Amino acid sequence: MKVKIRRELLDYLLELARSFYPNEFAGLLREKNGVFEEVLIVPKGYFGSKSVYFDLTLLPHDESIKGTVHSHPSPFPFPSKGDLHFFSKFGGVHLIVAFPFTYESVKAYNSEGEEVEIEVVD
């Protein structure tokens, strides 16, 4: 499996991670024609230094939302137990943007927590 993401979006996600640092941020990823194109920041979220909390009932019903993204203020882009639990409930593709918030510090996972390849497209 390979995840395609627009370069502009990936640059924006890296900037979001930097601006929320030292806290995490979280968002929902919209896909168009097989490519992630947009992010929606979760509504009424609590963005802490070790986790993000938000009310799933506030998420929009949007068929184009095919994934999630969140940052880790640490240099470890690997899913925590909490991340894996969320991945299993939400499905789709999940990006983790880790410190220092560079292309190399971004990893993608499927709903089982297995790493998938990222392809950046212009």
PDB file of C-alpha atoms in Angstrom:
ATOM      1  CA  MET A   1       0.000   0.000   0.000  1.00  0.00           C
ATOM      2  CA  LYS A   2       1.160   3.509  -0.823  1.00  0.00           C
ATOM      3  CA  VAL A   3      -0.255   6.814   0.398  1.00  0.00           C
ATOM      4  CA  LYS A   4      -0.175   9.814  -1.929  1.00  0.00           C
ATOM      5  CA  ILE A   5      -0.090  13.302  -0.459  1.00  0.00           C
ATOM      6  CA  ARG A   6       0.129  16.673  -2.158  1.00  0.00           C
ATOM      7  CA  ARG A   7       3.441  18.451  -1.406  1.00  0.00           C
ATOM      8  CA  GLU A   8       1.606  21.669  -0.430  1.00  0.00           C
ATOM      9  CA  LEU A   9      -0.430  19.758   2.136  1.00  0.00           C
ATOM     10  CA  LEU A  10       2.602  18.006   3.588  1.00  0.00           C
ATOM     11  CA  ASP A  11       4.418  21.348   3.899  1.00  0.00           C
ATOM     12  CA  TYR A  12       1.357  22.780   5.650  1.00  0.00           C
ATOM     13  CA  LEU A  13       1.186  19.805   8.063  1.00  0.00           C
ATOM     14  CA  LEU A  14       4.846  20.307   8.952  1.00  0.00           C
ATOM     15  CA  GLU A  15       4.167  24.004   9.607  1.00  0.00           C
ATOM     16  CA  LEU A  16       1.130  23.139  11.766  1.00  0.00           C
ATOM     17  CA  ALA A  17       3.254  20.753  13.826  1.00  0.00           C
ATOM     18  CA  ARG A  18       5.878  23.470  14.325  1.00  0.00           C
ATOM     19  CA  SER A  19       3.268  26.048  15.338  1.00  0.00           C
ATOM     20  CA  PHE A  20       1.571  23.727  17.873  1.00  0.00           C
ATOM     21  CA  TYR A  21       4.903  22.561  19.347  1.00  0.00           C
ATOM     22  CA  PRO A  22       5.453  21.607  22.180  1.00  0.00           C
ATOM     23  CA  ASN A  23       1.857  20.372  21.981  1.00  0.00           C
ATOM     24  CA  GLU A  24       0.384  17.884  19.561  1.00  0.00           C
ATOM     25  CA  PHE A  25      -2.130  18.777  16.878  1.00  0.00           C
ATOM     26  CA  ALA A  26      -4.629  16.534  15.105  1.00  0.00           C
ATOM     27  CA  GLY A  27      -6.599  16.719  11.903  1.00  0.00           C
ATOM     28  CA  LEU A  28      -8.623  14.799   9.367  1.00  0.00           C
ATOM     29  CA  LEU A  29      -7.317  14.241   5.860  1.00  0.00           C
ATOM     30  CA  ARG A  30      -9.463  14.721   2.770  1.00  0.00           C
ATOM     31  CA  GLU A  31      -8.674  12.694  -0.310  1.00  0.00           C
ATOM     32  CA  LYS A  32      -9.462  13.566  -3.911  1.00  0.00           C
ATOM     33  CA  ASN A  33      -8.735  11.168  -6.766  1.00  0.00           C
ATOM     34  CA  GLY A  34      -6.503   9.031  -4.543  1.00  0.00           C
ATOM     35  CA  VAL A  35      -4.387  11.921  -3.231  1.00  0.00           C
ATOM     36  CA  PHE A  36      -4.612  13.602   0.179  1.00  0.00           C
ATOM     37  CA  GLU A  37      -5.306  17.258  -0.605  1.00  0.00           C
ATOM     38  CA  GLU A  38      -6.685  18.979   2.540  1.00  0.00           C
ATOM     39  CA  VAL A  39      -6.658  18.844   6.314  1.00  0.00           C
ATOM     40  CA  LEU A  40      -9.476  19.714   8.705  1.00  0.00           C
ATOM     41  CA  ILE A  41      -8.351  20.535  12.243  1.00  0.00           C
ATOM     42  CA  VAL A  42     -10.453  18.650  14.775  1.00  0.00           C
ATOM     43  CA  PRO A  43     -13.162  20.805  16.371  1.00  0.00           C
ATOM     44  CA  LYS A  44     -13.036  21.643  20.081  1.00  0.00           C
ATOM     45  CA  GLY A  45      -9.848  19.668  20.569  1.00  0.00           C
ATOM     46  CA  TYR A  46      -7.598  19.589  23.587  1.00  0.00           C
ATOM     47  CA  PHE A  47      -4.048  19.774  22.246  1.00  0.00           C
ATOM     48  CA  GLY A  48      -1.664  18.657  24.976  1.00  0.00           C
ATOM     49  CA  SER A  49       2.020  17.820  25.123  1.00  0.00           C
ATOM     50  CA  LYS A  50       1.348  14.068  25.214  1.00  0.00           C
ATOM     51  CA  SER A  51      -2.035  13.632  23.561  1.00  0.00           C
ATOM     52  CA  VAL A  52      -4.968  15.161  21.729  1.00  0.00           C
ATOM     53  CA  TYR A  53      -8.565  14.705  22.832  1.00  0.00           C
ATOM     54  CA  PHE A  54     -11.655  15.548  20.829  1.00  0.00           C
ATOM     55  CA  ASP A  55     -15.301  14.561  20.633  1.00  0.00           C
ATOM     56  CA  LEU A  56     -15.833  12.133  17.749  1.00  0.00           C
ATOM     57  CA  THR A  57     -19.505  13.140  17.607  1.00  0.00           C
ATOM     58  CA  LEU A  58     -18.420  16.589  16.369  1.00  0.00           C
ATOM     59  CA  LEU A  59     -16.685  15.208  13.289  1.00  0.00           C
ATOM     60  CA  PRO A  60     -18.361  16.053  10.002  1.00  0.00           C
ATOM     61  CA  HIS A  61     -19.935  13.340   7.885  1.00  0.00           C
ATOM     62  CA  ASP A  62     -17.708  13.696   4.859  1.00  0.00           C
ATOM     63  CA  GLU A  63     -17.076  10.800   2.484  1.00  0.00           C
ATOM     64  CA  SER A  64     -13.820  12.426   1.311  1.00  0.00           C
ATOM     65  CA  ILE A  65     -12.200  12.066   4.770  1.00  0.00           C
ATOM     66  CA  LYS A  66      -9.975   9.019   4.381  1.00  0.00           C
ATOM     67  CA  GLY A  67      -7.348   9.532   7.056  1.00  0.00           C
ATOM     68  CA  THR A  68      -6.028  11.339  10.089  1.00  0.00           C
ATOM     69  CA  VAL A  69      -2.886  13.209  11.012  1.00  0.00           C
ATOM     70  CA  HIS A  70      -1.361  14.140  14.336  1.00  0.00           C
ATOM     71  CA  SER A  71       1.987  15.312  15.559  1.00  0.00           C
ATOM     72  CA  HIS A  72       4.370  13.942  18.141  1.00  0.00           C
ATOM     73  CA  PRO A  73       6.526  16.587  19.857  1.00  0.00           C
ATOM     74  CA  SER A  74       9.137  13.857  20.309  1.00  0.00           C
ATOM     75  CA  PRO A  75      11.456  12.514  17.587  1.00  0.00           C
ATOM     76  CA  PHE A  76       9.578   9.193  17.526  1.00  0.00           C
ATOM     77  CA  PRO A  77       7.034   8.893  14.675  1.00  0.00           C
ATOM     78  CA  PHE A  78       5.733   5.554  15.912  1.00  0.00           C
ATOM     79  CA  PRO A  79       2.159   4.937  17.104  1.00  0.00           C
ATOM     80  CA  SER A  80       1.520   4.723  20.834  1.00  0.00           C
ATOM     81  CA  LYS A  81      -0.966   2.237  22.325  1.00  0.00           C
ATOM     82  CA  GLY A  82      -3.535   5.041  22.290  1.00  0.00           C
ATOM     83  CA  ASP A  83      -2.765   5.789  18.647  1.00  0.00           C
ATOM     84  CA  LEU A  84      -3.206   2.122  17.714  1.00  0.00           C
ATOM     85  CA  HIS A  85      -6.537   2.007  19.530  1.00  0.00           C
ATOM     86  CA  PHE A  86      -7.713   5.110  17.645  1.00  0.00           C
ATOM     87  CA  PHE A  87      -6.422   3.741  14.313  1.00  0.00           C
ATOM     88  CA  SER A  88      -8.430   0.539  14.814  1.00  0.00           C
ATOM     89  CA  LYS A  89     -11.640   2.508  15.460  1.00  0.00           C
ATOM     90  CA  PHE A  90     -11.277   5.169  12.781  1.00  0.00           C
ATOM     91  CA  GLY A  91      -9.804   3.175   9.895  1.00  0.00           C
ATOM     92  CA  GLY A  92      -8.097   4.649   6.855  1.00  0.00           C
ATOM     93  CA  VAL A  93      -4.574   6.022   6.788  1.00  0.00           C
ATOM     94  CA  HIS A  94      -2.910   7.763   9.707  1.00  0.00           C
ATOM     95  CA  LEU A  95       0.041  10.138   9.457  1.00  0.00           C
ATOM     96  CA  ILE A  96       2.313  10.924  12.384  1.00  0.00           C
ATOM     97  CA  VAL A  97       4.439  14.056  12.066  1.00  0.00           C
ATOM     98  CA  ALA A  98       7.298  13.880  14.578  1.00  0.00           C
ATOM     99  CA  PHE A  99       9.840  16.428  15.783  1.00  0.00           C
ATOM    100  CA  PRO A 100      11.865  18.015  14.109  1.00  0.00           C
ATOM    101  CA  PHE A 101       8.956  18.159  11.629  1.00  0.00           C
ATOM    102  CA  THR A 102      10.753  17.360   8.381  1.00  0.00           C
ATOM    103  CA  TYR A 103       9.765  15.125   5.461  1.00  0.00           C
ATOM    104  CA  GLU A 104      11.925  12.384   6.981  1.00  0.00           C
ATOM    105  CA  SER A 105      10.068  12.539  10.309  1.00  0.00           C
ATOM    106  CA  VAL A 106       6.639  11.794   8.798  1.00  0.00           C
ATOM    107  CA  LYS A 107       5.342   8.217   8.811  1.00  0.00           C
ATOM    108  CA  ALA A 108       2.070   6.716   7.581  1.00  0.00           C
ATOM    109  CA  TYR A 109       0.222   3.732   9.057  1.00  0.00           C
ATOM    110  CA  ASN A 110      -2.831   1.681   8.167  1.00  0.00           C
ATOM    111  CA  SER A 111      -5.613   0.951  10.645  1.00  0.00           C
ATOM    112  CA  GLU A 112      -3.679  -2.054  11.996  1.00  0.00           C
ATOM    113  CA  GLY A 113      -0.645   0.142  12.775  1.00  0.00           C
ATOM    114  CA  GLU A 114       1.495  -1.209   9.927  1.00  0.00           C
ATOM    115  CA  GLU A 115       3.724   1.350   8.230  1.00  0.00           C
ATOM    116  CA  VAL A 116       2.826   2.260   4.648  1.00  0.00           C
ATOM    117  CA  GLU A 117       4.890   4.112   2.066  1.00  0.00           C
ATOM    118  CA  ILE A 118       4.329   7.834   1.452  1.00  0.00           C
ATOM    119  CA  GLU A 119       4.551   9.319  -2.033  1.00  0.00           C
ATOM    120  CA  VAL A 120       4.722  13.101  -2.232  1.00  0.00           C
ATOM    121  CA  VAL A 121       3.150  14.467  -5.429  1.00  0.00           C
ATOM    122  CA  ASP A 122       3.250  17.978  -6.898  1.00  0.00           C
TER     123      ASP A 122
END
